[in-house]
Amino acid sequence: MQDRLKELRKTIADAKLDWYVVPSQDEHMSEYTADSDKRRDWISGFDGSAGTALVPSTDIKEDALLFVDSRYWILAEKMVPKKGWKVVRVGASGGSGDAAVTGGWTEYVANTLPDGSKVGIDPKLISADLARTVESRLAPGGTRLMPHKENLVDAVHTPTPRPLDPLSHYPFSLSGEKTDAKLKRIRSQLDNYVHSEKWIYLLPTITTIPWLLNYRGSDVEYTPVAFAYCVLTPSECVLFVDKRKVQDDEELLEDFKNAGVTLKGYGIDEVQKFVEGSVKAMGGKKVQIFASRNTSWALAKACEPALVNTIACPVDEAKVLKNPVELQNFRNAYLRDGRAMVRWMAWMENRLVKEGKDIGEWAAAMVLARYRRQEDMYAGLAYADISATGPNAASGHYAPTRGNEAQIDINTPYVIDSGPQYLDATIDTTRTFFMGKDASDDLKRQYTRVLQGHFAVSNATFPLGADAAGLSAFSRKFLWEDGLDYGHGLGHGVANYGTVHEGPTGFVHGFSFKPGHVTTIEPGFYLEGQYGMRIESTYICREVETKYEFGTKWLGFECVTRVPIDNRLIDWSILTKEEIKTLNEHNKMVEEALVPLLDDDLDKDAREWVKKMCKPHFIWPWTGKQ
């Protein structure tokens, strides 16, 4: 690892640069990347989904820097070499993901580097919006963000070749909307936005294009996508993809034909040639070019001298508003996955508690995958299993590997954050279990505060148009009362057999929930060096009835997760009767849904475990439903 860093630093100096930025993204700004694009992993040893390296040349006598958000603070310190590197923690107080990391490294470049510094970056790996923002911030001090067409990490190592696995057609029975109908809908939105018939729209996002064109791929681990670009005009839809990927699926080719989708080779150069030809065919200067905010600096520059205007992606906005078929897919998939999870949980508790045997974190996750493979439509994992006991659970995104795992300790919280891909929906579920007997009062109180925050959001009623960021405070209120907090976001969108983190849905400023949006709710608490806890379920936003109507629609959430919430860590003295009622109702819903499905002769333990876990807590005095 030291030799890699040394060679890269020398290459940076040879390129007449002072610093070089190594992001985690690929040229499509993807959160999860293929092996061919894991440049930051290769140079730093850190394999988290978000994090940016800032590497100095040999002329700069400083360590390389790795900026990571709170989910990875602890893990990064363990993974990154002690010599030659420094981990920079960013994104406290609710900031997590790429936005927090981006804010960290750009602030450092703008405020800490000497004036006049030359900071290089591969223009394919930074969005055009961010590049323009950084350039503007650096201008007064003379520091420059310099696009360097040759990727300097690739110059010192040979990337893994990208896969050539074929695309597969995603049928109407699962998508609920045909490709030609989706294209018609998106074109109508763009026509209304532009007020002209002379426009071009660039769509580089590989997690969005498959939804629009009803296909799935397998180029990236955990995410059913393929490397591609898409360009829309009022009359054309072009998919830029390696044509070897679409030779054999007759259904897909027929669907493309019916929807007017044509194929061209993959790459920014191919997109550039098409855009130049389209601009000329439409009459030149009056043509407006728009693009998703995930458009890279390189793609935007390739369209010059035309100006590329970035906008909120209308395809993303359409994708996250699920149609009735997609919503039912979620209900179906989470029901099947609930059965797999309780079978596994019953097995875990029998082995750990009744039999007194050891189970490692990685081994436990592998057994869960075995149960899931028995379910219809199983298509692999949606992300690396977070199976964590004790101190490991204090790192929000710790993922064990074979040979690098702890034995599960029943006397400390055990966190399982795991989700598979099913052909009808993507799963994301987290539960915290305690199988011992002597939980401390502090531990119980912290877990109960997390549970109260979860219920405060899941039970919330709010008006259409309300800023979603306001709901995040609901989840933190109870932790804040005890001087506690968590450092990640409250939740995120989830796809129908796609990415587990689907934007723009989320509890963020500028987003407002509508009926049909799907989100997770996942507050937590993490005590570094000791333990962590998180409770995550997935919800559909829907209209709700209120006593009065006050000029707007009112919204709430429907839970689709069918997994019990463990009540063995609850401090009942601080729960209200309404909160106890919510817990009872959730677990009763789970029991009524799952017990009839646990009908195999081998399911006796699972049935008994579900009934035990879902037994209601008695409320006194209480006149309502328990």
XYZ file of C-alpha atoms in Angstrom:
626
model
C 0.000 0.000 0.000
C 2.891 2.385 0.779
C 4.444 1.700 -2.624
C 1.137 2.536 -4.323
C 0.900 5.859 -2.538
C 4.537 6.685 -3.248
C 4.118 5.972 -6.958
C 0.922 8.035 -7.193
C 2.533 10.990 -5.409
C 5.404 10.933 -7.896
C 2.937 10.771 -10.813
C 1.084 13.782 -9.396
C 4.339 15.724 -9.269
C 5.199 14.700 -12.839
C 1.797 16.068 -13.925
C 2.771 19.476 -12.465
C 0.039 19.248 -9.811
C 0.237 19.862 -6.072
C -2.707 17.683 -5.010
C -4.912 15.105 -6.690
C -8.509 14.225 -5.776
C -9.513 10.541 -5.825
C -13.298 10.274 -5.419
C -15.237 7.088 -4.749
C -17.593 7.610 -7.717
C -17.410 6.396 -11.286
C -18.162 8.566 -14.326
C -21.899 8.203 -13.640
C -21.559 9.558 -10.068
C -22.616 6.172 -8.684
C -22.611 5.446 -4.965
C -21.756 1.788 -5.502
C -19.101 1.111 -8.117
C -17.735 -1.816 -10.095
C -14.292 -3.235 -9.331
C -12.977 -1.379 -12.381
C -13.773 1.953 -10.696
C -12.617 1.343 -7.122
C -9.647 3.669 -7.425
C -9.987 5.210 -3.976
C -10.202 1.712 -2.465
C -7.034 0.668 -4.275
C -4.952 3.636 -3.174
C -6.201 3.945 0.432
C -7.377 0.479 1.491
C -10.752 1.920 2.520
C -13.746 0.245 0.859
C -16.742 2.219 2.179
C -19.418 3.524 -0.181
C -18.530 7.192 0.449
C -15.146 8.805 0.959
C -12.711 10.964 -1.005
C -8.912 10.895 -0.948
C -6.826 14.040 -1.386
C -3.279 13.035 -2.252
C -0.294 15.420 -2.315
C 2.577 15.301 -4.752
C 6.055 14.328 -3.595
C 6.840 18.071 -3.431
C 4.267 18.561 -0.630
C 5.520 17.318 2.736
C 2.130 16.298 4.088
C 0.152 13.082 4.495
C -2.564 12.012 2.104
C -6.036 12.723 3.456
C -9.166 10.567 3.458
C -12.468 12.363 4.108
C -15.225 10.100 5.474
C -18.657 10.689 7.005
C -19.777 9.475 10.431
C -20.887 6.051 9.194
C -17.243 5.226 8.476
C -15.256 7.168 11.087
C -14.238 4.073 13.031
C -13.841 1.730 10.054
C -11.651 4.117 8.098
C -9.208 4.427 10.991
C -8.849 0.630 10.967
C -8.564 0.224 7.190
C -6.307 3.086 6.139
C -2.539 2.674 6.636
C -1.222 4.513 9.686
C 1.812 5.750 7.802
C 1.320 8.342 5.094
C -2.418 8.828 5.662
C -4.703 10.871 7.876
C -8.446 10.226 8.232
C -10.532 13.412 8.321
C -13.912 12.986 10.003
C -16.730 15.003 8.454
C -20.523 14.936 8.528
C -21.430 15.004 12.218
C -24.927 15.888 13.442
C -26.913 14.119 10.770
C -24.675 14.643 7.769
C -23.748 11.481 5.952
C -23.051 10.184 2.495
C -21.476 11.866 -0.485
C -22.781 15.359 0.377
C -20.981 15.365 3.724
C -17.757 14.034 2.188
C -17.900 16.521 -0.667
C -18.379 19.381 1.769
C -15.366 18.163 3.733
C -12.779 17.973 0.982
C -13.943 21.082 -0.851
C -13.815 23.107 2.388
C -10.293 21.861 2.979
C -9.148 22.763 -0.527
C -10.733 26.210 -0.318
C -9.692 27.124 3.230
C -6.518 25.200 4.065
C -4.400 24.763 0.945
C -1.968 27.603 0.147
C -3.167 30.136 -2.410
C -2.120 29.219 -5.906
C -2.260 25.449 -5.349
C -2.973 23.267 -8.353
C -5.523 20.570 -7.540
C -6.061 17.938 -10.200
C -9.021 15.650 -10.759
C -10.303 13.328 -13.455
C -13.155 15.419 -14.961
C -15.225 12.271 -15.471
C -15.341 11.722 -11.691
C -16.754 15.044 -10.527
C -20.115 16.527 -11.410
C -20.219 19.647 -13.553
C -22.161 21.472 -10.840
C -19.599 20.684 -8.154
C -16.667 21.545 -10.420
C -18.183 24.955 -11.184
C -18.865 25.594 -7.492
C -15.324 24.675 -6.487
C -13.813 26.762 -9.267
C -15.818 29.770 -8.100
C -14.771 29.330 -4.479
C -11.098 28.919 -5.343
C -10.844 31.819 -7.768
C -10.130 34.619 -5.226
C -7.045 32.822 -3.856
C -5.673 31.693 -7.177
C -5.972 28.013 -6.342
C -7.146 26.058 -9.374
C -9.175 22.894 -9.835
C -7.590 21.412 -12.926
C -9.246 18.736 -15.089
C -6.686 16.082 -15.940
C -7.985 13.832 -18.681
C -5.696 10.925 -17.826
C -6.716 9.333 -14.542
C -3.540 9.310 -12.478
C -4.558 6.295 -10.387
C -5.114 4.313 -13.567
C -1.672 5.474 -14.695
C -0.046 3.576 -11.818
C -2.202 0.453 -11.859
C -4.289 -1.467 -14.377
C -8.032 -1.347 -13.598
C -10.102 -4.520 -13.687
C -11.905 -4.816 -17.060
C -15.572 -3.925 -16.965
C -17.975 -6.875 -17.273
C -19.904 -7.696 -20.424
C -22.906 -9.439 -18.867
C -26.099 -8.989 -20.927
C -29.007 -6.706 -20.122
C -32.307 -8.361 -19.271
C -35.795 -7.110 -19.974
C -37.803 -5.983 -16.926
C -41.365 -7.105 -17.636
C -44.511 -5.017 -17.505
C -45.890 -7.354 -14.825
C -43.237 -5.966 -12.456
C -42.695 -2.442 -13.799
C -46.368 -1.497 -14.102
C -45.627 0.893 -16.980
C -44.346 0.254 -20.485
C -41.245 1.924 -21.845
C -43.046 3.938 -24.520
C -45.449 5.310 -21.900
C -42.575 6.363 -19.640
C -40.798 8.115 -22.502
C -43.960 9.916 -23.507
C -44.472 11.102 -19.938
C -40.892 12.359 -19.526
C -40.904 14.103 -22.918
C -44.117 15.890 -21.974
C -42.500 17.161 -18.780
C -39.449 18.390 -20.655
C -41.593 20.070 -23.327
C -43.436 21.958 -20.602
C -40.192 22.881 -18.868
C -38.402 24.117 -21.990
C -41.389 25.670 -23.819
C -39.730 24.630 -27.046
C -39.349 21.609 -29.270
C -35.612 22.143 -29.633
C -34.044 20.464 -26.651
C -31.659 17.668 -25.731
C -31.634 15.934 -22.357
C -28.564 14.055 -21.096
C -29.132 11.249 -18.599
C -25.904 9.661 -17.283
C -27.267 7.997 -14.126
C -26.946 4.218 -14.374
C -29.420 3.632 -11.536
C -32.088 5.672 -13.336
C -31.769 4.586 -16.978
C -32.836 0.954 -16.231
C -36.083 2.194 -14.695
C -36.827 4.421 -17.703
C -36.082 1.759 -20.320
C -37.306 -1.296 -18.354
C -34.141 -3.345 -18.217
C -31.711 -4.516 -15.539
C -27.997 -5.315 -15.690
C -25.255 -6.828 -13.552
C -22.194 -4.610 -14.007
C -22.012 -3.461 -10.372
C -22.068 -5.688 -7.310
C -25.334 -5.466 -5.338
C -27.017 -3.135 -7.874
C -28.691 -4.465 -11.073
C -27.357 -1.809 -13.452
C -25.202 -1.555 -16.564
C -22.758 1.070 -17.768
C -24.703 3.292 -20.134
C -25.693 6.820 -21.060
C -29.074 7.903 -22.380
C -29.983 10.952 -24.437
C -33.527 12.130 -25.091
C -34.772 14.564 -27.702
C -38.376 15.316 -28.697
C -38.158 12.539 -31.276
C -35.285 10.254 -30.290
C -34.145 8.123 -27.381
C -30.617 6.790 -27.660
C -29.036 4.298 -25.283
C -25.228 4.407 -25.361
C -24.148 0.957 -24.240
C -21.784 -1.783 -25.319
C -23.914 -3.440 -28.003
C -22.628 -6.867 -27.010
C -24.847 -6.544 -23.936
C -28.101 -6.437 -25.920
C -27.721 -9.094 -28.579
C -29.624 -11.980 -27.059
C -32.703 -10.706 -25.205
C -35.451 -10.689 -27.847
C -38.037 -9.255 -25.468
C -35.763 -6.336 -24.668
C -34.966 -5.657 -28.317
C -38.661 -5.788 -29.210
C -39.494 -3.394 -26.380
C -36.762 -0.991 -27.530
C -38.105 -1.178 -31.066
C -41.680 -0.426 -29.986
C -40.541 2.497 -27.832
C -38.238 3.950 -30.509
C -35.033 3.350 -28.528
C -31.902 3.157 -30.671
C -28.471 1.875 -29.661
C -25.042 3.445 -30.001
C -21.648 2.589 -28.535
C -20.785 3.422 -24.931
C -18.764 6.456 -23.874
C -18.648 10.220 -23.589
C -17.124 10.512 -27.080
C -20.157 8.729 -28.543
C -22.537 11.022 -26.666
C -20.576 14.048 -27.861
C -20.888 13.010 -31.521
C -24.629 12.460 -31.200
C -25.202 15.785 -29.428
C -23.192 17.683 -32.063
C -25.215 16.061 -34.853
C -28.532 16.717 -33.101
C -27.718 20.359 -32.436
C -26.866 20.838 -36.105
C -30.027 19.030 -37.250
C -32.211 21.203 -34.976
C -30.825 24.479 -36.215
C -27.865 25.228 -33.998
C -27.923 28.097 -31.518
C -31.554 27.869 -30.413
C -31.171 24.292 -29.157
C -31.196 24.010 -25.366
C -29.221 21.236 -23.696
C -30.275 20.053 -20.269
C -28.773 17.391 -18.066
C -29.195 15.592 -14.783
C -27.220 17.034 -11.876
C -25.204 13.813 -11.942
C -23.652 14.887 -15.252
C -19.892 14.820 -15.079
C -17.646 17.786 -15.774
C -16.183 15.823 -18.682
C -19.578 15.234 -20.301
C -20.573 18.875 -19.912
C -17.282 20.039 -21.422
C -17.725 17.586 -24.305
C -20.876 19.457 -25.335
C -19.117 22.831 -25.564
C -19.483 25.422 -26.994
C -23.116 24.707 -26.155
C -23.961 25.381 -22.507
C -25.306 22.435 -20.540
C -27.931 23.488 -17.995
C -28.267 21.043 -15.113
C -31.721 20.523 -13.624
C -33.459 18.263 -11.139
C -33.821 15.049 -13.100
C -37.444 14.543 -14.190
C -36.779 10.831 -14.626
C -35.613 10.516 -11.027
C -38.678 12.392 -9.823
C -40.953 10.087 -11.823
C -39.074 6.960 -10.743
C -39.507 7.530 -6.999
C -43.278 8.022 -7.275
C -44.214 4.364 -7.364
C -47.203 3.131 -9.345
C -49.711 0.639 -7.833
C -47.867 -2.375 -9.249
C -44.565 -1.207 -7.784
C -46.148 -0.498 -4.401
C -47.662 -3.970 -4.273
C -44.253 -5.358 -5.225
C -42.850 -3.831 -2.039
C -45.579 -5.373 0.090
C -45.044 -8.780 -1.498
C -41.255 -8.748 -1.283
C -41.087 -7.525 2.317
C -43.570 -10.206 3.355
C -41.407 -12.961 1.832
C -38.285 -11.451 3.329
C -39.954 -11.225 6.734
C -40.485 -14.972 6.671
C -36.828 -15.567 5.833
C -35.664 -13.231 8.591
C -37.752 -14.758 11.385
C -36.706 -18.272 10.377
C -33.125 -17.083 10.696
C -33.727 -15.218 13.954
C -35.280 -18.289 15.545
C -32.292 -20.363 14.408
C -29.871 -17.759 15.793
C -31.475 -17.632 19.208
C -31.700 -21.396 19.497
C -28.036 -21.792 18.642
C -26.712 -18.940 20.777
C -28.966 -19.162 23.820
C -30.467 -22.648 24.077
C -27.485 -24.574 22.700
C -24.833 -22.137 23.928
C -22.819 -22.383 20.725
C -20.727 -19.670 19.096
C -21.661 -17.884 15.885
C -19.467 -15.362 14.114
C -20.885 -12.177 12.575
C -20.037 -13.198 9.015
C -21.257 -16.755 9.512
C -24.574 -15.483 10.880
C -25.079 -13.314 7.795
C -24.309 -16.250 5.510
C -27.021 -18.320 7.192
C -29.495 -15.467 6.708
C -28.644 -15.458 2.999
C -29.315 -19.199 2.901
C -32.832 -18.669 4.233
C -33.438 -15.856 1.761
C -32.361 -17.946 -1.199
C -35.333 -20.194 -0.461
C -37.734 -17.333 -1.233
C -39.222 -16.674 -4.677
C -37.557 -14.042 -6.867
C -34.363 -13.896 -4.797
C -31.620 -12.143 -6.802
C -28.689 -11.681 -4.421
C -27.804 -9.038 -1.849
C -28.573 -5.324 -2.152
C -25.527 -4.309 -0.096
C -22.872 -5.882 2.130
C -24.379 -7.359 5.290
C -23.926 -5.216 8.392
C -23.791 -7.948 11.031
C -22.259 -6.434 14.139
C -21.874 -7.246 17.806
C -20.521 -5.097 20.632
C -17.962 -2.449 19.590
C -18.338 -3.357 15.915
C -21.969 -2.194 16.025
C -20.766 1.265 17.060
C -19.604 1.744 13.455
C -22.752 2.292 11.440
C -21.526 0.501 8.305
C -19.231 -2.210 9.659
C -19.410 -5.295 7.429
C -17.631 -8.489 8.527
C -15.789 -10.735 6.147
C -14.743 -14.369 6.309
C -11.860 -14.669 8.719
C -12.372 -11.114 9.988
C -15.357 -11.322 12.304
C -16.185 -11.287 16.003
C -18.185 -13.934 17.813
C -21.674 -12.669 18.626
C -21.962 -11.752 22.312
C -25.510 -12.252 23.627
C -24.837 -9.791 26.468
C -24.400 -6.835 24.166
C -26.638 -5.492 21.374
C -26.398 -7.302 18.054
C -27.261 -5.252 14.953
C -28.309 -6.859 11.684
C -28.722 -4.421 8.776
C -29.246 -6.605 5.742
C -31.271 -6.577 2.582
C -31.489 -8.738 -0.523
C -32.561 -7.958 -4.025
C -35.757 -9.615 -5.130
C -36.941 -9.222 -8.709
C -39.902 -7.189 -7.469
C -38.246 -4.953 -4.848
C -35.095 -4.063 -2.956
C -35.032 -4.743 0.795
C -33.450 -2.681 3.577
C -34.180 -3.780 7.139
C -32.309 -3.241 10.408
C -33.048 -4.738 13.798
C -31.188 -4.641 17.090
C -31.415 -7.754 19.279
C -30.413 -8.443 22.839
C -30.410 -12.096 23.842
C -28.762 -11.824 27.262
C -30.302 -11.193 30.673
C -28.641 -8.200 32.278
C -28.890 -5.143 30.038
C -27.831 -1.965 31.800
C -30.309 0.794 32.547
C -28.369 3.110 30.213
C -28.545 0.604 27.376
C -32.293 0.156 27.798
C -32.903 3.887 27.946
C -30.854 4.550 24.799
C -32.604 1.806 22.842
C -35.988 3.098 23.976
C -35.096 6.625 22.906
C -34.235 5.299 19.432
C -37.538 3.412 19.310
C -39.473 6.506 20.377
C -37.800 8.509 17.616
C -38.702 5.859 15.049
C -42.353 5.849 16.109
C -42.495 9.656 16.232
C -41.766 9.721 12.496
C -43.657 6.595 11.428
C -46.802 7.842 13.235
C -46.467 11.429 12.023
C -49.250 13.178 10.128
C -48.072 16.078 7.996
C -49.388 18.268 5.163
C -48.597 17.740 1.505
C -45.713 20.066 0.659
C -44.089 19.985 4.095
C -40.292 20.026 3.946
C -39.121 16.514 4.773
C -36.120 17.755 6.754
C -38.500 18.842 9.513
C -39.445 15.236 10.205
C -35.842 14.389 11.046
C -36.081 16.415 14.237
C -38.980 14.200 15.353
C -36.623 11.220 15.400
C -33.965 13.055 17.398
C -36.185 14.742 19.997
C -35.998 11.918 22.526
C -32.263 11.382 22.096
C -31.690 15.121 22.386
C -33.548 15.179 25.698
C -30.832 12.890 27.063
C -27.979 14.732 25.352
C -27.592 12.052 22.669
C -27.728 12.021 18.849
C -26.766 10.008 15.783
C -24.601 11.130 12.883
C -26.360 9.756 9.802
C -29.514 10.662 7.932
C -32.937 9.505 9.083
C -33.787 7.541 5.943
C -33.651 7.223 2.173
C -35.619 6.028 -0.808
C -35.550 2.394 -1.933
C -35.912 1.084 -5.489
C -37.913 -1.685 -7.096
C -35.073 -4.102 -7.819
C -32.516 -1.343 -8.132
C -30.361 0.771 -5.845
C -30.892 0.491 -2.109
C -30.350 4.257 -1.727
C -32.728 5.820 -4.218
C -32.693 9.598 -4.567
C -34.086 12.151 -4.374
C -36.352 10.633 -1.694
C -35.135 11.386 1.818
C -35.562 13.471 4.936
C -33.599 16.343 3.456
C -34.226 20.029 2.915
C -36.003 20.691 -0.372
C -37.759 17.333 -0.620
C -41.459 16.878 0.127
C -43.156 13.526 0.415
C -46.059 12.602 -1.838
C -48.310 9.540 -1.859
C -46.352 6.756 -3.550
C -42.923 7.674 -2.238
C -41.101 4.867 -0.435
C -38.605 5.560 2.342
C -36.759 3.945 5.191
C -36.925 5.327 8.732
C -33.770 4.395 10.636
C -32.714 6.363 13.718
C -29.898 4.924 15.795
C -27.366 5.523 18.539
C -23.663 4.594 18.602
C -21.289 4.606 21.560
C -17.799 4.315 20.119
C -15.843 1.393 21.501
C -18.866 -0.190 23.197
C -21.998 -0.826 21.107
C -24.497 0.554 18.631
C -28.190 0.208 17.819
C -30.518 1.042 14.930
C -34.147 0.272 14.107
C -35.006 0.512 10.413
C -38.203 -0.287 8.569
C -39.447 0.666 5.110
C -42.593 2.736 4.600
C -44.931 3.865 1.833
C -46.139 7.455 1.997
C -49.942 7.619 1.694
C -52.865 9.950 2.249
C -54.505 9.785 5.678
C -57.815 11.009 7.023
C -57.822 13.734 9.657
C -60.573 15.069 11.890
C -60.587 18.358 10.027
C -59.694 19.302 6.466
C -57.648 22.451 6.327
C -57.151 23.226 2.672
C -54.627 20.500 1.834
C -54.019 16.770 1.742
C -52.587 15.122 4.832
C -50.017 12.367 4.670
C -48.633 9.556 6.781
C -46.754 6.280 6.406
C -47.685 2.631 5.856
C -45.113 0.137 7.130
C -44.259 -2.699 4.718
C -41.507 -4.326 6.797
C -42.699 -7.561 8.378
C -40.079 -8.165 11.060
C -40.715 -7.963 14.822
C -39.180 -5.203 16.924
C -37.332 -6.695 19.890
C -38.829 -5.474 23.181
C -36.207 -6.978 25.518
C -34.208 -3.747 25.652
C -37.151 -1.444 26.303
C -37.377 0.793 29.351
C -41.149 0.621 29.705
C -41.177 3.422 32.278
C -40.445 6.099 29.660
C -42.778 4.832 26.921
C -46.191 6.443 26.672
C -49.317 4.337 26.329
C -49.624 5.407 22.708
C -46.039 4.297 22.007
C -46.687 0.929 23.652
C -49.832 0.616 21.571
C -47.808 1.311 18.396
C -45.284 -1.374 19.313
C -48.037 -3.869 20.093
C -49.817 -3.126 16.825
C -46.629 -3.462 14.773
C -45.710 -6.808 16.270
C -49.298 -8.078 16.023
C -49.330 -7.120 12.345
C -46.099 -9.087 11.863
C -47.434 -12.132 13.701
C -50.708 -12.186 11.764
C -48.829 -11.856 8.448
C -46.069 -14.396 9.072
C -47.455 -17.222 11.175
C -49.737 -18.506 8.363
C -46.666 -18.567 6.067
C -44.602 -20.591 8.532
C -46.455 -23.767 7.624
C -43.565 -26.131 7.021
C -42.912 -28.939 9.514
C -39.490 -27.374 10.087
C -41.041 -24.019 11.028
C -42.118 -24.962 14.556
C -39.268 -23.016 16.195
C -39.885 -20.001 13.955
C -43.611 -19.971 14.757
C -42.921 -20.141 18.487
C -40.255 -17.451 18.243
C -42.577 -15.061 16.366
C -45.371 -15.565 18.908
C -42.973 -14.937 21.786
C -41.458 -11.823 20.207
C -44.847 -10.411 19.226
C -46.571 -10.965 22.564
C -48.184 -7.609 23.467
C -47.098 -5.617 26.484
C -50.028 -5.118 28.829
C -51.120 -1.500 29.313
C -52.893 -0.458 32.513
C -55.157 1.394 32.790
C -56.082 1.387 29.136
C -59.396 1.387 27.318
C -58.008 1.159 23.841
C -56.619 -1.715 21.824
C -53.536 -3.451 23.194
